[in-house]
Short mmCIF file of C-alpha atoms and ligand atoms in Angstrom, two decimals:
data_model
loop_
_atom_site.label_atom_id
_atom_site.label_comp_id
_atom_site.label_asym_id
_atom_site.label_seq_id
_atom_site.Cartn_x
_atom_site.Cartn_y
_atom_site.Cartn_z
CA UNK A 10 30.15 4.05 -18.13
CA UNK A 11 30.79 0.26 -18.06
CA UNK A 12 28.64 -1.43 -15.86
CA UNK A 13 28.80 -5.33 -14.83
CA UNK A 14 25.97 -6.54 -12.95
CA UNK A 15 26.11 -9.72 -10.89
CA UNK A 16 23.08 -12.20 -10.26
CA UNK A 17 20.62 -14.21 -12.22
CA UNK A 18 17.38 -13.57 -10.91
CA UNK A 19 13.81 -11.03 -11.44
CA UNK A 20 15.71 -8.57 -9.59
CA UNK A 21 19.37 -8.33 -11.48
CA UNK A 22 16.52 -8.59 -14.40
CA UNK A 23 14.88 -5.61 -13.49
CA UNK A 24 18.09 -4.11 -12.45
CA UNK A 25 19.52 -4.57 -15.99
CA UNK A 26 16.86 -2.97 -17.60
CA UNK A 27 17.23 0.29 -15.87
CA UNK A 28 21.02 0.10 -16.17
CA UNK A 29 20.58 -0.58 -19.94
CA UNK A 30 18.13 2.49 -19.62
CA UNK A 31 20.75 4.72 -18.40
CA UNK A 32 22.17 7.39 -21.40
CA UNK A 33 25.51 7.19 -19.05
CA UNK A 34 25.74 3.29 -19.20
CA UNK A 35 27.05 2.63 -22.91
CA UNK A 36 27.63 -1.46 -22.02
CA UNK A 37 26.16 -3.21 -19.54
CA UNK A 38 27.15 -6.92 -19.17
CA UNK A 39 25.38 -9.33 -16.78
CA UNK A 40 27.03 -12.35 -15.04
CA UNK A 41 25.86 -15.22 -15.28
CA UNK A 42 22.39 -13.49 -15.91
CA UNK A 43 19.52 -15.62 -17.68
CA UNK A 44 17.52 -15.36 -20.73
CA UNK A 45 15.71 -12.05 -20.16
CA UNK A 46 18.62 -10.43 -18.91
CA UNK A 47 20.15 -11.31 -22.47
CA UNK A 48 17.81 -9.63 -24.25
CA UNK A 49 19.57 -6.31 -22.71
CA UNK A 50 22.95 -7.01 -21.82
CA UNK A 51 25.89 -8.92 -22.69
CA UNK A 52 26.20 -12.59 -20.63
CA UNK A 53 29.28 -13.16 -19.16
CA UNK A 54 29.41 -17.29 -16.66
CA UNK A 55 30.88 -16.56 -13.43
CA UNK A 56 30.52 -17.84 -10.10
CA UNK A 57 28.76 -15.20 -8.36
CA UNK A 58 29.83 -16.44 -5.05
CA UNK A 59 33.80 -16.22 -5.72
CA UNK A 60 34.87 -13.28 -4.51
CA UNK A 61 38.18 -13.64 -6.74
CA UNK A 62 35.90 -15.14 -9.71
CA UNK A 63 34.46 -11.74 -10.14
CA UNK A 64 36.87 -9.70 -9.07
CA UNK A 65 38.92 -10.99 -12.07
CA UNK A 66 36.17 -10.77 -14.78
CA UNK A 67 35.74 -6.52 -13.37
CA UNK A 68 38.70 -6.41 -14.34
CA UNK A 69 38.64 -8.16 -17.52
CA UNK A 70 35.46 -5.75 -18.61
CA UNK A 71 37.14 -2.76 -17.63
CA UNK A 72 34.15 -2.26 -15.69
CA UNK A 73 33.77 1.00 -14.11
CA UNK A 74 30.96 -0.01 -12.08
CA UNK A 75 29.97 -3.04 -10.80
CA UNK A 76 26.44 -3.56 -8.96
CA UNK A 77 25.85 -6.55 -6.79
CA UNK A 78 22.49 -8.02 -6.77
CA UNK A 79 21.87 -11.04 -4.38
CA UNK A 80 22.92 -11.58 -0.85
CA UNK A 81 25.23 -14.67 -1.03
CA UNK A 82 27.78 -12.82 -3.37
CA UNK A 83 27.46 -9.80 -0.53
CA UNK A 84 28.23 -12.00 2.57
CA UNK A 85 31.10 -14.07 0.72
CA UNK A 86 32.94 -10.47 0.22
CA UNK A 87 32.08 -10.00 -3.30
CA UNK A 88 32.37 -6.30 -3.13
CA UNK A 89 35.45 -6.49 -0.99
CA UNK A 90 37.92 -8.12 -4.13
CA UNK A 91 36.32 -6.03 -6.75
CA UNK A 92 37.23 -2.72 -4.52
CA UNK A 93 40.59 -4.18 -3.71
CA UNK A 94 40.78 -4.03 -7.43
CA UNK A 95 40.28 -0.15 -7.28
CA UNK A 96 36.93 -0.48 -9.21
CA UNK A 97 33.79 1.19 -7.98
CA UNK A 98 31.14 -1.36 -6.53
CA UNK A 99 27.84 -0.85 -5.74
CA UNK A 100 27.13 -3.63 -2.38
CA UNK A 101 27.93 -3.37 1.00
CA UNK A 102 31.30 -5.35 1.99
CA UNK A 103 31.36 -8.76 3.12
CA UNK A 104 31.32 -7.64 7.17
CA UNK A 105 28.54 -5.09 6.41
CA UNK A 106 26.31 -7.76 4.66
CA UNK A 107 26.12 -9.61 7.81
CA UNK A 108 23.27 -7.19 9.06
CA UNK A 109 21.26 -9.52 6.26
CA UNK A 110 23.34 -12.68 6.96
CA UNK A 111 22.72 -13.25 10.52
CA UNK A 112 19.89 -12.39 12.48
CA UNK A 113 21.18 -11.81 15.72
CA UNK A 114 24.06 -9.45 14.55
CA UNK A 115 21.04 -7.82 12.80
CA UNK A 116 19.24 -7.48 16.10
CA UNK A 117 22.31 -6.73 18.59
CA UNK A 118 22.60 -3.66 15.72
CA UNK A 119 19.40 -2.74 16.59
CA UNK A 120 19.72 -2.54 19.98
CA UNK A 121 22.60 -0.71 20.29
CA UNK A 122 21.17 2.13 17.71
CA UNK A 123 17.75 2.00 19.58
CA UNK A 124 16.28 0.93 16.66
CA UNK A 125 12.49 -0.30 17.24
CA UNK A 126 12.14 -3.84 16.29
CA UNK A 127 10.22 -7.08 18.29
CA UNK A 128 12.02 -8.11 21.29
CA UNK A 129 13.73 -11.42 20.48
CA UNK A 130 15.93 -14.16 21.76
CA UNK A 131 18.57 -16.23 19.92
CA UNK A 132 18.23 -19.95 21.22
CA UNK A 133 20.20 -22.74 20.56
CA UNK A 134 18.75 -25.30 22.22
CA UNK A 135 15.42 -27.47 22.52
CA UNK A 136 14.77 -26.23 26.00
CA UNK A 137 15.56 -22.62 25.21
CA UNK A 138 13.04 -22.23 21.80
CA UNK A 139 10.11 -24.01 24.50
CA UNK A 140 10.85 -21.37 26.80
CA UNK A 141 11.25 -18.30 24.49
CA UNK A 142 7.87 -19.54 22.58
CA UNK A 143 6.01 -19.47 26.48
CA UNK A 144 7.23 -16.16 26.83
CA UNK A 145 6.18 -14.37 23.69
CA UNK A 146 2.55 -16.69 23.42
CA UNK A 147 0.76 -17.04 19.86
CA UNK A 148 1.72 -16.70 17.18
CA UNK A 149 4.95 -17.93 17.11
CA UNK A 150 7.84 -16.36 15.29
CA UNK A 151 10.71 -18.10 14.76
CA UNK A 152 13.46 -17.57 12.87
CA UNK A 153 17.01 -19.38 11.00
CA UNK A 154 19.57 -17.42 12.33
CA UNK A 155 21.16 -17.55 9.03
CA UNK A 156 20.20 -17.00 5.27
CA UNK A 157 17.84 -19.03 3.84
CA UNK A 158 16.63 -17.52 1.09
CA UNK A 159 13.22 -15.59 2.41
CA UNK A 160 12.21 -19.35 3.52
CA UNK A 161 13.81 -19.33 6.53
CA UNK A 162 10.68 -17.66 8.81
CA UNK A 163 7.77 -19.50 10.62
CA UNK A 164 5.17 -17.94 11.68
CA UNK A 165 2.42 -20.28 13.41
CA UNK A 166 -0.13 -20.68 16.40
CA UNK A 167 0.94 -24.25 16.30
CA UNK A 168 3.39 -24.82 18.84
CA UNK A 169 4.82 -28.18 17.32
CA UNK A 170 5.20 -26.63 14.33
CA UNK A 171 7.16 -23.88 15.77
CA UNK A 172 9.03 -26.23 17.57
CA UNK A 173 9.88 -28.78 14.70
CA UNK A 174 11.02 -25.21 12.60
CA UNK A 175 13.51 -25.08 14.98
CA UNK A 176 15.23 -28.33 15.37
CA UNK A 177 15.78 -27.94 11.60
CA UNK A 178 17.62 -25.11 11.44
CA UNK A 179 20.05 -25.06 14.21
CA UNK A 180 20.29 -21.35 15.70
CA UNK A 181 17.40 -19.86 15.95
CA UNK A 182 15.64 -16.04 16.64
CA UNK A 183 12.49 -16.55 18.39
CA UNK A 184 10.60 -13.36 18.54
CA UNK A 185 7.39 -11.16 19.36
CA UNK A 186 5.10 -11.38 16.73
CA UNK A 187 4.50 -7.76 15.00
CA UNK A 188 1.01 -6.90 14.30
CA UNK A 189 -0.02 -4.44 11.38
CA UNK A 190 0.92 -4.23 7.35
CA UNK A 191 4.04 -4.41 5.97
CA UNK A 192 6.28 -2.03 4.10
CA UNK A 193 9.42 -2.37 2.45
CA UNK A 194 11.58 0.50 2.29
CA UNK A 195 14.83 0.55 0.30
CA UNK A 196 17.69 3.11 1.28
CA UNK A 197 20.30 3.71 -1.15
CA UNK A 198 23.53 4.71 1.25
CA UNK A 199 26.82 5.20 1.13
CA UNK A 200 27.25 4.57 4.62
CA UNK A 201 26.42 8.54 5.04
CA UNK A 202 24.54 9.85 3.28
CA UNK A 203 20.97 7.94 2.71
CA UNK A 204 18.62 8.39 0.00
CA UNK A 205 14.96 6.07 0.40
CA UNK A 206 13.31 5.29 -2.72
CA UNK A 207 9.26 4.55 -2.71
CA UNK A 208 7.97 2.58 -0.16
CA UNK A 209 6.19 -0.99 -1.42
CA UNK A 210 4.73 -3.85 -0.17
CA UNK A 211 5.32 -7.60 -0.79
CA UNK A 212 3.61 -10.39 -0.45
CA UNK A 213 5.24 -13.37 1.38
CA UNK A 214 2.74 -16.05 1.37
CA UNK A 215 2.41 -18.47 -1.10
CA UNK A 216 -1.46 -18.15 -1.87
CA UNK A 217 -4.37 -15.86 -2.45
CA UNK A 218 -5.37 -14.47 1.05
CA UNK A 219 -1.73 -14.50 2.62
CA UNK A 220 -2.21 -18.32 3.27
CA UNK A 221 0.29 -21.01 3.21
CA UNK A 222 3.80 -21.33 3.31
CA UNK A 223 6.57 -18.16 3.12
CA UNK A 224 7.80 -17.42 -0.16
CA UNK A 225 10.91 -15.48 -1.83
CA UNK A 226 7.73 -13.00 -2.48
CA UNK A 227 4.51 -13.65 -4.92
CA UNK A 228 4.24 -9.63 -6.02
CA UNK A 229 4.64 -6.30 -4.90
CA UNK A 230 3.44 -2.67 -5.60
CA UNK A 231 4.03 0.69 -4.80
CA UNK A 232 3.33 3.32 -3.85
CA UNK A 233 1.42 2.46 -0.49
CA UNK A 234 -1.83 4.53 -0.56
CA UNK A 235 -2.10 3.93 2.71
CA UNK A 236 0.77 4.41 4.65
CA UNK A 237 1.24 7.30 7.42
CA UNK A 238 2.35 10.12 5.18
CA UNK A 239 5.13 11.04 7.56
CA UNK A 240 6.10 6.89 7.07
CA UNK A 241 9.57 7.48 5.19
CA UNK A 242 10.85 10.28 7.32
CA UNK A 243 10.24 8.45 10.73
CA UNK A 244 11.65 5.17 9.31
CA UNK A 245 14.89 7.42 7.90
CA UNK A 246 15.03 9.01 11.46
CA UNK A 247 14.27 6.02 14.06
CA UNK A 248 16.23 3.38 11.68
CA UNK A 249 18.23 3.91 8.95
CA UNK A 250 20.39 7.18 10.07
CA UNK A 251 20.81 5.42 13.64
CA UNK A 252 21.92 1.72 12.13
CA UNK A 253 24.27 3.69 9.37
CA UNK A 254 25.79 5.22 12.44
CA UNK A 255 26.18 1.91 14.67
CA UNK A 256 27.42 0.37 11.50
CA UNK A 257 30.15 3.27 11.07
CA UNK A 258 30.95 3.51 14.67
CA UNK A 259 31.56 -0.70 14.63
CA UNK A 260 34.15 -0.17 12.19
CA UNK A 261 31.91 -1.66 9.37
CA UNK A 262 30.12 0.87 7.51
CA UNK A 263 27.07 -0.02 5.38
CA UNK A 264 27.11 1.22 1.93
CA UNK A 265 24.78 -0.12 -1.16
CA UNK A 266 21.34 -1.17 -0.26
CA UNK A 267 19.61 -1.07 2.88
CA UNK A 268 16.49 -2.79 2.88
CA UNK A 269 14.17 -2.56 5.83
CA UNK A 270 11.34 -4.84 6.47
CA UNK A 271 8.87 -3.39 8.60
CA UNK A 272 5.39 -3.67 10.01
CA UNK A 273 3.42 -0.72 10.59
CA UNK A 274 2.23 -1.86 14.56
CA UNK A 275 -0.10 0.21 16.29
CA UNK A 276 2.74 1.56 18.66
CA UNK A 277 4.60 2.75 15.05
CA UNK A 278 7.05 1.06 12.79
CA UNK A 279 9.09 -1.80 13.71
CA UNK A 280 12.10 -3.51 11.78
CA UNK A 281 10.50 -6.96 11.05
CA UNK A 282 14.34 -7.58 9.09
CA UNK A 283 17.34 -5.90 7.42
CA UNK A 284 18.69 -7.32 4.00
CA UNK A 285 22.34 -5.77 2.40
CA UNK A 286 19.91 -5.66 -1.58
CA UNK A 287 17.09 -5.08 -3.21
CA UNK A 288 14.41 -6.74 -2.54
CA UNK A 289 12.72 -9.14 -5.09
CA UNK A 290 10.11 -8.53 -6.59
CA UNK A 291 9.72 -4.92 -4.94
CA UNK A 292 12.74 -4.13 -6.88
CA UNK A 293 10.20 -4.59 -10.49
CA UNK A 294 7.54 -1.93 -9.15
CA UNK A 295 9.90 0.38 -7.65
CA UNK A 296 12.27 0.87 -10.58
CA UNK A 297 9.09 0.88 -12.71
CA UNK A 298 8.62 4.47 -11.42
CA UNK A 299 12.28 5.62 -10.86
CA UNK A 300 12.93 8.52 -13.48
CA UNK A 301 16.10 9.17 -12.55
CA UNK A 302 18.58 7.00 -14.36
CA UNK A 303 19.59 4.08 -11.57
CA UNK A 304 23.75 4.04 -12.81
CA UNK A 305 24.33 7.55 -11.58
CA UNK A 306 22.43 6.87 -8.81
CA UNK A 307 24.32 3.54 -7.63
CA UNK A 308 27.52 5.11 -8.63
CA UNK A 309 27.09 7.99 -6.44
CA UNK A 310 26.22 5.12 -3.31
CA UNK A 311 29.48 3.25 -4.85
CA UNK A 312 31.88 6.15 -4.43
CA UNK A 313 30.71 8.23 -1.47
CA UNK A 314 29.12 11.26 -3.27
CA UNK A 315 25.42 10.62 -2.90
CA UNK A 316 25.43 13.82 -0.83
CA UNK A 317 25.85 15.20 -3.98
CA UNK A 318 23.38 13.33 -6.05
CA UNK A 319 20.02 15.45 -7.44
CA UNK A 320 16.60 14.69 -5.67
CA UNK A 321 15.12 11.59 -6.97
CA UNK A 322 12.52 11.71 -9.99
CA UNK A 323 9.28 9.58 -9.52
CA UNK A 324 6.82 9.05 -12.05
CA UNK A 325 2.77 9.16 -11.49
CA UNK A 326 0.83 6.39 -11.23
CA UNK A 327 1.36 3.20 -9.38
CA UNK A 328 3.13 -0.73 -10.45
CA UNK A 329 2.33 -3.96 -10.15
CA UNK A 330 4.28 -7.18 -10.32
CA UNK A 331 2.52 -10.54 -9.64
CA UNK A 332 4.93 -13.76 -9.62
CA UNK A 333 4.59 -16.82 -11.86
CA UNK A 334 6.15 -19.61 -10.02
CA UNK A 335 6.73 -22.97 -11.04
CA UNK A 336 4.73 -26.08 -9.93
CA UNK A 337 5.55 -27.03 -6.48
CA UNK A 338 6.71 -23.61 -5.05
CA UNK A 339 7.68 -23.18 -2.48
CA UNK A 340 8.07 -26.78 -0.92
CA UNK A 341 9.65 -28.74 -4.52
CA UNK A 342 9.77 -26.36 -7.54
CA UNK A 343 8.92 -28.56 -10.79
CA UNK A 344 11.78 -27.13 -13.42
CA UNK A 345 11.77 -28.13 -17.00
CA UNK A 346 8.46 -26.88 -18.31
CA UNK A 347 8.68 -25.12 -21.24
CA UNK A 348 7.37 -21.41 -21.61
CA UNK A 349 5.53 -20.35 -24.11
CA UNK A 350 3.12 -17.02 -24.81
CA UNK A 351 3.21 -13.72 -26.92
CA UNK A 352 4.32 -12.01 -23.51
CA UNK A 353 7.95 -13.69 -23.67
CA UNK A 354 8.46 -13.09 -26.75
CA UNK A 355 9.36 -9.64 -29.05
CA UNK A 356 8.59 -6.60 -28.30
CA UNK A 357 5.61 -8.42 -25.68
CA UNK A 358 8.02 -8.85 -23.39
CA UNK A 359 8.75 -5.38 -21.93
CA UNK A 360 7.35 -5.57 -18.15
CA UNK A 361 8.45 -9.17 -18.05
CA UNK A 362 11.17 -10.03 -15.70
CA UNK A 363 13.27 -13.73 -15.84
CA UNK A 364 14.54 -15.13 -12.76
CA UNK A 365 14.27 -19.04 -12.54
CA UNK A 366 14.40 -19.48 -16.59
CA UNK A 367 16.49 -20.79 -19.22
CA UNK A 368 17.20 -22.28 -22.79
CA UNK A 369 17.17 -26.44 -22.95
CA UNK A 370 19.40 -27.87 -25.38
CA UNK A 371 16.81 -27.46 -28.38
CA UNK A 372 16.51 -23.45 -27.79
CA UNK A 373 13.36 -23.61 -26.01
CA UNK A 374 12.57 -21.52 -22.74
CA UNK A 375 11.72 -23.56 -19.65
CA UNK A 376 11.49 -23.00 -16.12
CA UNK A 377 14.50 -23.63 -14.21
CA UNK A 378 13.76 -22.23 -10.55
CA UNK A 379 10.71 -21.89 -7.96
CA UNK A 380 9.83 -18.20 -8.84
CA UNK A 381 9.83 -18.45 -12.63
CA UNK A 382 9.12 -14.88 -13.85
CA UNK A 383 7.39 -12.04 -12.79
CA UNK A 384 4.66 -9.60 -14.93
CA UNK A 385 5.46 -5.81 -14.13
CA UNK A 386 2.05 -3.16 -14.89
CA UNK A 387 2.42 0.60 -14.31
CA UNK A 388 -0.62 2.50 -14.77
CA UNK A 389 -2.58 6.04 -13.28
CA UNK A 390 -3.25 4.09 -9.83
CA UNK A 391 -3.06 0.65 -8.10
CA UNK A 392 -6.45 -0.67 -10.22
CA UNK A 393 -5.13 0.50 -13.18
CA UNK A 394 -1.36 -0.68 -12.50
CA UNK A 395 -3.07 -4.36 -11.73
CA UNK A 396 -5.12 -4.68 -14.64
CA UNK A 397 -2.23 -4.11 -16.63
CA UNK A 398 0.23 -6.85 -14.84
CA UNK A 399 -2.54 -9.46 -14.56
CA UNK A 400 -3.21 -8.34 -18.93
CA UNK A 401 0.64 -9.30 -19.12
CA UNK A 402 0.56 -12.44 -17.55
CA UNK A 403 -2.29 -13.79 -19.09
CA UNK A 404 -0.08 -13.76 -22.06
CA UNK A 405 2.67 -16.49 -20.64
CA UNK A 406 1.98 -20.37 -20.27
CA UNK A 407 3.48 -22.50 -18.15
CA UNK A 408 2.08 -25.66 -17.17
CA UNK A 409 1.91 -25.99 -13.65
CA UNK A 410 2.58 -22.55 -13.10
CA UNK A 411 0.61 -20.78 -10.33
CA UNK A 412 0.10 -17.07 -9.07
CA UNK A 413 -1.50 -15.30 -6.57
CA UNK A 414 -4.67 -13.70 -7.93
CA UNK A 415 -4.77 -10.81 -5.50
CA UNK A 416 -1.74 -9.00 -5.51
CA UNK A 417 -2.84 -5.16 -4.21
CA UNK A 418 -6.22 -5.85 -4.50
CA UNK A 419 -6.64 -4.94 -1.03
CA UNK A 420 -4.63 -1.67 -1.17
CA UNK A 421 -6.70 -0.70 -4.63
CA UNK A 422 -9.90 -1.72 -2.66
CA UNK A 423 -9.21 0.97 0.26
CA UNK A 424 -9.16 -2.22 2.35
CA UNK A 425 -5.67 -1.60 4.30
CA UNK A 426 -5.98 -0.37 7.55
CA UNK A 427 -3.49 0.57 9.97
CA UNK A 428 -3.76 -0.93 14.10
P1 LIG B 8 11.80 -12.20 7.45
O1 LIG B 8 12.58 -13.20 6.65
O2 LIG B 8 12.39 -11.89 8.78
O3 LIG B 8 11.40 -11.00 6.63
O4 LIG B 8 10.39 -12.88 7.73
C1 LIG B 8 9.58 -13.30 6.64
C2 LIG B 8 8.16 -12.90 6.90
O5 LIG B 8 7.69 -13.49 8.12
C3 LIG B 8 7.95 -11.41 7.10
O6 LIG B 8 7.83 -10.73 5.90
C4 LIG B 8 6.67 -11.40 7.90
O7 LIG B 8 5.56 -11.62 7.05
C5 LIG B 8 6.83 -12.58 8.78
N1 LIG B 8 7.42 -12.17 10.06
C6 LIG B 8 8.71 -12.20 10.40
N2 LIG B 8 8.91 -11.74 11.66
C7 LIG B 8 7.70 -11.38 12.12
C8 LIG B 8 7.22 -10.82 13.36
N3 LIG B 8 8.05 -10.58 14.37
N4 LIG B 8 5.92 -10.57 13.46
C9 LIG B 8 5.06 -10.82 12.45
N5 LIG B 8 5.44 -11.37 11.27
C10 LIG B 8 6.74 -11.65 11.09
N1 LIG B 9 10.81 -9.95 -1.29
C1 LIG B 9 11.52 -10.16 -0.11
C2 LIG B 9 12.95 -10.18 -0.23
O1 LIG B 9 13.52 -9.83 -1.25
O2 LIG B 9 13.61 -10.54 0.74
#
């Protein structure tokens, strides 16, 4: 199978080396892709956002898959032109990506399907956000109606905070705030038939103690030692089946990658947010302990057989991924430092995944994005998996570069508990 993968970040980088993984996949080129991603696949430039852009260079590959990793290719109908091109695509089209690409269709979904999520109201004025932030009381939640790359959330007890949020983004979701740990739960679909894969947990905040501002994510693990052990099944039978079958019944079905964001509340899960792809960096520890090869898997998603598709493989143990991001994250990401450590280079590297990196015009590796790389541990449990992502990281520099220093220390302390 020829698979072209399209994206550029620690996801499409973890992505690519499962893909590359796969016995079925015999070439796997990435586009654009970055350094790490080279090290496994062949580069290809494109415009991930041009629908026609890609569509042309599916063709060009003779690819007979083609898996879409970030969101903005998914909402500018990315998927849409490579079908129209009769060639398999893993990605939900550009109408079903909207459940990711606007809030309030995400929520008016929910509704309808009687999914549980916090009661919310779009605003779009001044007035409206004071009123909706009265109603709900501390702390505040509110939300860009749009995407904004994992940055778009405040969540504060200061009301002129909340308020000053929301006269920069426009639209708004103002909503209940949703007490109790978070999971993240990815659903491979293909619009029928769903198929979860481990549960994890990411962490938003910037620094060590979930302080400061949100992030695109700082680390992840899985599995969650402490979840409900009936977790998945509820989630697959309160939210996923019901939103596949809104999403079919509205004419749009969902197929690809259903993530749902959820807190574990002391009245059971609710949907904190729905995204169309993987998440990043959850994608890094889950894939870390997916046996089964990931091609077959997304090709089954891509052309409606995943009815069909064996059981999912899982290894023991646990993972680990803890973020490196560049000085300045998240408010004004430094770029430009150069990279250096036995971990990014040879056979070191395995566990490391690129996103904001690249070559300057001498050859060397620098950073060239706000979350610069992340370090990926697998080991017999949680304490185990952490010592070996933290042993990793220790062997990249980059000046500036910061990390959170407690990335499931709480889960491998027994310290989690649910509301
Ligand atoms: P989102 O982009 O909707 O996932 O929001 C980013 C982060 O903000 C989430 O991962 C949560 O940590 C937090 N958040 C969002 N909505 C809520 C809510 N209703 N209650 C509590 N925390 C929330
Ligand atoms: N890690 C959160 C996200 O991918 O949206």
């Amino acid at each position: 199978m020829r698979v072209l993968l399209i994206g550029s970040g620690g996801r499409e980088h973890a992505l690519a080396s499962s893909l590359a993984a796969d016995p079925a996949v015999d070439q796997l080129i990435a586009a654009p892709g970055n350094p790490g991603i080279a090290e496994v696949a062949e580069l290809r430039p494109v415009t991930a956002t041009d629908p026609q852009a890609v569509a042309a260079l599916a063709v060009e590959v003779a690819a007979d898959l083609v898996v879409v990793g970030p969101e903005a290719p998914l909402v500018a109908g990315v998927t849409d032109a490579v079908r129209a091109k009769g060639i398999a695509c893993f990605g939900p089209s550009g109408a079903a990506a909207v459940l990711e690409g606007s809030k309030s269709f995400a929520k008016d979904v929910m509704a309808a399907a009687g999914v549980p999520t916090a009661r919310a109201v779009t605003c779009r004025s001044a007035d409206e956000v004071a009123a909706a932030l009265d109603a709900f009381g501390t702390p505040y939640v509110v939300k860009n109606d749009g995407l904004a790359a994992g940055k778009g959330v405040v969540v504060t007890d200061d009301r002129a905070a909340a308020l000053a949020h929301a006269d920069s983004c426009g639209q708004v979701v103002v909503e209940e705030y949703l007490a109790g740990p978070e999971v993240s739960l990815f659903v491979v679909t293909d619009g029928t038939a769903a198929v979860p894969l481990l549960p994890a947990q990411d962490f938003k905040r910037v620094s060590v103690g979930d302080t400061g501002p949100n992030t695109g994510g700082m680390g992840a693990y899985a599995p969650l030692p402490w979840a409900p052990p009936d977790l998945v099944d509820q989630v697959m039978a309160e939210v996923v089946h019901p939103t596949l079958a809104e999403m079919r019944h509205r004419g749009t079905p969902f197929a690809g990658l259903l993530y749902v964001g959820l807190a574990v509340t002391a009245a059971g899960p609710r949907v904190i947010e729905f995204n169309a792809r993987f998440g990043d960096p959850e994608t890094q520890v889950v894939l870390a302990l997916l046996e089964t090869p990931l091609a077959g898997l997304l090709h089954a998603a891509a052309t409606g057989t995943l009815a069909d598709h064996p059981p999912l493989r899982w290894r023991d143990g646990a993972a680990v991924t803890v973020v490196l991001a560049s000085a300045g994250y998240p408010a004004a990401a430094r770029t430009g430092d150069v990279i250096t450590g036995d971990a990014i280079s040879g056979a070191g590297q395995a566990g490391i995944s690129h996103a904001g990196t690249a070559h300057d015009a001498t050859g060397q590796l620098v950073s060239a994005g706000g979350r610069v790389l992340s370090a990926t541990g697998v080991g017999a449990d949680l304490a185990d998996a952490r010592d070996a992502a933290y042993r990793l990281l220790a062997g990249v520099d980059l000046p500036g570069g910061h990390f959170r220093t407690d990335i499931a220390l709480a889960a491998a302390e027994g310290r989690i508990t649910l509301p």
